[in-house]
Every structure is written in C-alpha cells, then in structure tokens.
mmCIF file of C-alpha atoms in Angstrom:
data_model
loop_
_atom_site.group_PDB
_atom_site.id
_atom_site.type_symbol
_atom_site.label_atom_id
_atom_site.label_comp_id
_atom_site.label_asym_id
_atom_site.label_seq_id
_atom_site.Cartn_x
_atom_site.Cartn_y
_atom_site.Cartn_z
ATOM 1 C CA PHE A 1 18.719 -22.546 0.506
ATOM 2 C CA VAL A 2 19.911 -22.856 4.090
ATOM 3 C CA TRP A 3 17.898 -20.114 5.790
ATOM 4 C CA GLY A 4 14.145 -19.959 6.072
ATOM 5 C CA PRO A 5 12.126 -17.131 4.506
ATOM 6 C CA LEU A 6 11.959 -15.026 7.676
ATOM 7 C CA LEU A 7 15.711 -15.067 8.188
ATOM 8 C CA GLN A 8 16.263 -14.358 4.482
ATOM 9 C CA ALA A 9 13.900 -11.382 4.628
ATOM 10 C CA SER A 10 15.535 -10.048 7.785
ATOM 11 C CA ALA A 11 19.004 -10.445 6.279
ATOM 12 C CA VAL A 12 18.061 -8.595 3.083
ATOM 13 C CA THR A 13 16.432 -5.784 5.062
ATOM 14 C CA ALA A 14 19.533 -5.493 7.255
ATOM 15 C CA PHE A 15 21.797 -5.612 4.198
ATOM 16 C CA TRP A 16 19.858 -2.782 2.540
ATOM 17 C CA VAL A 17 20.165 -0.677 5.705
ATOM 18 C CA VAL A 18 23.909 -1.294 6.029
ATOM 19 C CA LEU A 19 24.539 -0.788 2.307
ATOM 20 C CA THR A 20 22.885 2.654 2.347
ATOM 21 C CA ALA A 21 24.123 3.622 5.829
ATOM 22 C CA GLY A 22 20.467 4.199 6.622
ATOM 23 C CA LEU A 23 20.423 7.611 4.939
ATOM 24 C CA HIS A 24 16.937 7.273 3.478
ATOM 25 C CA ILE A 25 15.697 5.867 6.789
ATOM 26 C CA ASP A 26 17.123 8.860 8.631
ATOM 27 C CA GLY A 27 15.319 11.109 6.144
ATOM 28 C CA LEU A 28 12.051 9.293 6.803
ATOM 29 C CA ALA A 29 12.502 9.655 10.569
ATOM 30 C CA ASP A 30 13.285 13.363 10.347
ATOM 31 C CA LEU A 31 10.376 14.002 7.986
ATOM 32 C CA ALA A 32 7.952 12.082 10.204
ATOM 33 C CA ASP A 33 9.103 14.023 13.271
ATOM 34 C CA GLY A 34 8.772 17.340 11.442
ATOM 35 C CA LEU A 35 5.357 16.647 9.954
ATOM 36 C CA GLY A 36 4.055 15.034 13.127
ATOM 37 C CA GLY A 37 5.371 17.611 15.582
ATOM 38 C CA GLY A 38 5.402 20.887 13.682
ATOM 39 C CA TRP A 39 2.538 23.327 13.326
ATOM 40 C CA ASP A 40 3.843 25.372 10.421
ATOM 41 C CA LYS A 41 6.605 25.296 7.804
ATOM 42 C CA GLU A 42 9.229 26.902 10.048
ATOM 43 C CA SER A 43 8.582 24.655 13.061
ATOM 44 C CA ARG A 44 8.525 21.543 10.871
ATOM 45 C CA LEU A 45 11.865 22.422 9.270
ATOM 46 C CA ARG A 46 13.352 23.285 12.691
ATOM 47 C CA ILE A 47 12.278 19.915 14.107
ATOM 48 C CA MET A 48 13.723 18.141 11.068
ATOM 49 C CA LYS A 49 17.133 19.750 11.654
ATOM 50 C CA ASP A 50 17.286 18.318 15.189
ATOM 51 C CA SER A 51 19.533 15.246 15.184
ATOM 52 C CA SER A 52 17.574 13.437 17.897
ATOM 53 C CA ILE A 53 14.742 11.121 16.942
ATOM 54 C CA GLY A 54 11.231 11.667 18.236
ATOM 55 C CA THR A 55 8.198 9.464 18.603
ATOM 56 C CA TYR A 56 6.977 9.965 15.040
ATOM 57 C CA GLY A 57 10.420 9.252 13.632
ATOM 58 C CA ALA A 58 10.912 6.122 15.714
ATOM 59 C CA LEU A 59 7.485 4.809 14.774
ATOM 60 C CA SER A 60 8.046 5.479 11.068
ATOM 61 C CA VAL A 61 11.401 3.660 11.096
ATOM 62 C CA GLY A 62 9.977 0.710 12.999
ATOM 63 C CA LEU A 63 7.013 0.418 10.660
ATOM 64 C CA LEU A 64 9.176 0.777 7.543
ATOM 65 C CA LEU A 65 11.570 -1.984 8.624
ATOM 66 C CA LEU A 66 8.676 -4.203 9.675
ATOM 67 C CA LEU A 67 6.873 -3.729 6.360
ATOM 68 C CA LYS A 68 10.023 -4.314 4.303
ATOM 69 C CA THR A 69 10.776 -7.487 6.213
ATOM 70 C CA VAL A 70 7.217 -8.819 6.025
ATOM 71 C CA LEU A 71 6.912 -8.067 2.312
ATOM 72 C CA LEU A 72 10.237 -9.783 1.618
ATOM 73 C CA PHE A 73 9.134 -12.707 3.801
ATOM 74 C CA GLU A 74 6.035 -13.085 1.625
ATOM 75 C CA VAL A 75 8.168 -13.038 -1.529
ATOM 76 C CA PHE A 76 10.716 -15.526 -0.152
ATOM 77 C CA SER A 77 7.928 -17.808 1.070
ATOM 78 C CA PHE A 78 6.695 -18.260 -2.503
ATOM 79 C CA ASP A 79 10.022 -18.257 -4.349
ATOM 80 C CA THR A 80 13.005 -20.156 -2.992
ATOM 81 C CA SER A 81 15.148 -19.989 -6.129
ATOM 82 C CA LEU A 82 18.112 -17.667 -6.562
ATOM 83 C CA SER A 83 16.992 -16.608 -10.032
ATOM 84 C CA GLY A 84 13.237 -16.159 -9.737
ATOM 85 C CA ALA A 85 10.893 -13.415 -8.613
ATOM 86 C CA ALA A 86 12.587 -12.958 -5.240
ATOM 87 C CA PHE A 87 15.916 -12.152 -6.878
ATOM 88 C CA GLU A 88 14.224 -9.745 -9.288
ATOM 89 C CA ILE A 89 12.351 -7.965 -6.494
ATOM 90 C CA VAL A 90 15.500 -7.645 -4.370
ATOM 91 C CA LEU A 91 17.214 -5.946 -7.337
ATOM 92 C CA PHE A 92 14.294 -3.854 -8.576
ATOM 93 C CA THR A 93 13.023 -2.404 -5.293
ATOM 94 C CA PRO A 94 16.105 -0.308 -4.406
ATOM 95 C CA ALA A 95 16.470 0.772 -8.037
ATOM 96 C CA ALA A 96 12.868 1.983 -8.167
ATOM 97 C CA GLY A 97 13.376 3.867 -4.908
ATOM 98 C CA ARG A 98 16.383 5.704 -6.323
ATOM 99 C CA PHE A 99 14.544 6.412 -9.559
ATOM 100 C CA VAL A 100 11.636 8.149 -7.825
ATOM 101 C CA GLN A 101 14.105 9.954 -5.591
ATOM 102 C CA VAL A 102 15.788 11.474 -8.669
ATOM 103 C CA CYS A 103 12.360 12.342 -10.092
ATOM 104 C CA SER A 104 11.269 14.054 -6.872
ATOM 105 C CA ILE A 105 14.434 16.146 -6.835
ATOM 106 C CA ARG A 106 13.767 17.277 -10.403
ATOM 107 C CA PHE A 107 9.977 17.747 -10.218
ATOM 108 C CA PHE A 108 9.471 19.537 -6.887
ATOM 109 C CA PRO A 109 10.912 22.841 -5.674
ATOM 110 C CA PRO A 110 13.347 22.913 -2.741
ATOM 111 C CA ALA A 111 11.869 23.753 0.660
ATOM 112 C CA LYS A 112 14.556 26.393 1.332
ATOM 113 C CA LYS A 113 16.887 28.473 -0.802
ATOM 114 C CA GLU A 114 19.847 26.912 1.017
ATOM 115 C CA GLY A 115 20.325 23.380 2.292
ATOM 116 C CA PHE A 116 20.451 19.901 0.828
ATOM 117 C CA GLY A 117 17.205 20.267 -1.118
ATOM 118 C CA GLN A 118 18.625 23.140 -3.141
ATOM 119 C CA TYR A 119 22.025 21.457 -3.375
ATOM 120 C CA PHE A 120 20.525 18.255 -4.804
ATOM 121 C CA LYS A 121 18.155 20.203 -7.058
ATOM 122 C CA SER A 122 21.045 22.061 -8.673
ATOM 123 C CA GLY A 123 22.806 18.782 -9.484
ATOM 124 C CA VAL A 124 19.967 16.828 -11.105
ATOM 125 C CA LYS A 125 19.309 17.475 -14.789
ATOM 126 C CA THR A 126 16.477 16.273 -17.004
ATOM 127 C CA SER A 127 18.951 13.895 -18.660
ATOM 128 C CA ASP A 128 19.562 12.275 -15.241
ATOM 129 C CA VAL A 129 15.843 11.613 -14.855
ATOM 130 C CA LEU A 130 15.638 10.191 -18.364
ATOM 131 C CA ILE A 131 18.600 7.866 -17.774
ATOM 132 C CA ALA A 132 17.158 6.704 -14.440
ATOM 133 C CA ALA A 133 13.760 6.189 -16.088
ATOM 134 C CA ALA A 134 15.243 4.186 -18.950
ATOM 135 C CA ILE A 135 17.198 1.904 -16.613
ATOM 136 C CA THR A 136 14.209 1.372 -14.312
ATOM 137 C CA ILE A 137 11.711 0.787 -17.125
ATOM 138 C CA LEU A 138 14.036 -1.549 -19.016
ATOM 139 C CA THR A 139 14.724 -3.543 -15.862
ATOM 140 C CA ALA A 140 11.058 -3.737 -14.881
ATOM 141 C CA THR A 141 9.910 -4.796 -18.340
ATOM 142 C CA ALA A 142 12.735 -7.319 -18.665
ATOM 143 C CA PHE A 143 11.635 -8.900 -15.386
ATOM 144 C CA TRP A 144 7.841 -8.626 -15.668
ATOM 145 C CA GLY A 145 6.794 -7.262 -19.075
ATOM 146 C CA LEU A 146 3.804 -4.934 -18.976
ATOM 147 C CA VAL A 147 3.292 -5.637 -15.284
ATOM 148 C CA GLY A 148 6.724 -4.065 -14.784
ATOM 149 C CA LEU A 149 5.481 -0.869 -16.410
ATOM 150 C CA GLY A 150 2.602 -0.892 -13.939
ATOM 151 C CA LEU A 151 5.059 -1.167 -11.058
ATOM 152 C CA VAL A 152 7.073 1.774 -12.369
ATOM 153 C CA ALA A 153 3.859 3.774 -12.797
ATOM 154 C CA ALA A 154 2.832 2.928 -9.224
ATOM 155 C CA ALA A 155 6.217 4.118 -7.944
ATOM 156 C CA ILE A 156 5.837 7.385 -9.863
ATOM 157 C CA LEU A 157 2.314 7.923 -8.515
ATOM 158 C CA PHE A 158 3.568 7.277 -4.980
ATOM 159 C CA MET A 159 6.370 9.822 -5.474
ATOM 160 C CA LEU A 160 3.962 12.429 -6.858
ATOM 161 C CA ALA A 161 1.485 11.957 -4.010
ATOM 162 C CA VAL A 162 4.094 12.075 -1.260
ATOM 163 C CA GLY A 163 5.986 14.911 -2.942
ATOM 164 C CA LYS A 164 2.817 17.000 -3.238
ATOM 165 C CA TYR A 165 1.762 16.250 0.357
ATOM 166 C CA VAL A 166 5.165 17.210 1.744
ATOM 167 C CA SER A 167 5.505 20.241 -0.534
ATOM 168 C CA LEU A 168 2.229 21.630 0.752
ATOM 169 C CA ARG A 169 3.542 21.384 4.327
ATOM 170 C CA LEU A 170 7.145 22.475 3.790
ATOM 171 C CA GLY A 171 6.927 24.724 0.741
ATOM 172 C CA GLY A 172 8.959 22.197 -1.255
ATOM 173 C CA LEU A 173 11.191 19.214 -0.595
ATOM 174 C CA ASN A 174 14.446 18.932 1.305
ATOM 175 C CA GLY A 175 17.113 16.247 1.687
ATOM 176 C CA ASP A 176 15.054 14.421 4.327
ATOM 177 C CA SER A 177 12.054 14.385 1.988
ATOM 178 C CA TYR A 178 14.133 12.842 -0.789
ATOM 179 C CA GLY A 179 15.324 10.119 1.558
ATOM 180 C CA ALA A 180 11.801 9.409 2.750
ATOM 181 C CA ILE A 181 10.483 9.162 -0.812
ATOM 182 C CA CYS A 182 13.237 6.661 -1.637
#
C-alpha cells in the first residue's frame, strides 16, 4: 500500500532472486552462453562449465529480470490488494516453475552420464512428478478455475518445447538446463 507498482515489482523480483540464490538464473546464463557460443554438443557443454558469464548469458539474465519486473508491474498496476490476483500470481509463478523443472528432469534424458543432470535424474521419481502436478493443478484451479488449468498446460508446453530444443543441441538436459526451464 505504500510503494508504487514499479517498486513492488522490483522488490518481488529481487526477493525471488535472493530467495533462490539465483540458481535458476545462473543456469539460464550458462545455457545461453553454451547454446549461443558453441558449435556442437561438446563445445556447448564445455562453455557451460566455465564459471564466467559471456555476452549471451548476460543478455539472457538482463532480459529475464526485465521481463519478470515488467510483468509484475503490469499485475501490480491492476491489483493493489494483498489478497487478489497479484498475491496469487506471486505465489503461483515460482511454484509452476518448480513443477516444470521436476517434469523436465523426469521426461528428458541427461546430457551426460555424469554430472548434475544425471544426479537429479536419479533422484526424481514418477511419484514426485505426480505430487508436484497435483499441488500445482490444485493451486491453479483454486485461484483461477479452468483458466488455471490453461496456465498449467501452457507451462507444460513451454517446458516440452524448451526441453526438446535443448535436448537436440546437448543430447539431453543438464543442471543448467533445469534451472533455465524453471
């Protein structure tokens, strides 16, 4: 009630980054650098292992944070209550990201036999996906009814498209890919 929509949106974006220690953002940056700078699977994976950020990574992080902030600004501009659509979106968005992350781990093969992709893959069971799906679908439908199901479906389609695109270039997904999908 005190801050304007732009400051609210910036604060939520910053809070999300701090809360997650930026892990998914780091994954996005590494994936963007690898896909943008590599010519084949091996060079892409080698670039992604490098801890420094390149042009593609920096641009992807900047654009992600800008888009998150602008989208939240739009939401906060229309809903100033603490219990309306803005509150629901602030809760649902990170949950949906984690849901599709779990799905991508389960549905796509790991890019390498060793590494975080394989490590995560070995830890995610079908029951984990079903639990994540139930929580996400129940939350979405409680907030928005059938429209909520559409949002969950859109998140799944996004995950499938990105997962397939990345898998074709890396031979599967790795830890950075999971973070980027989130």
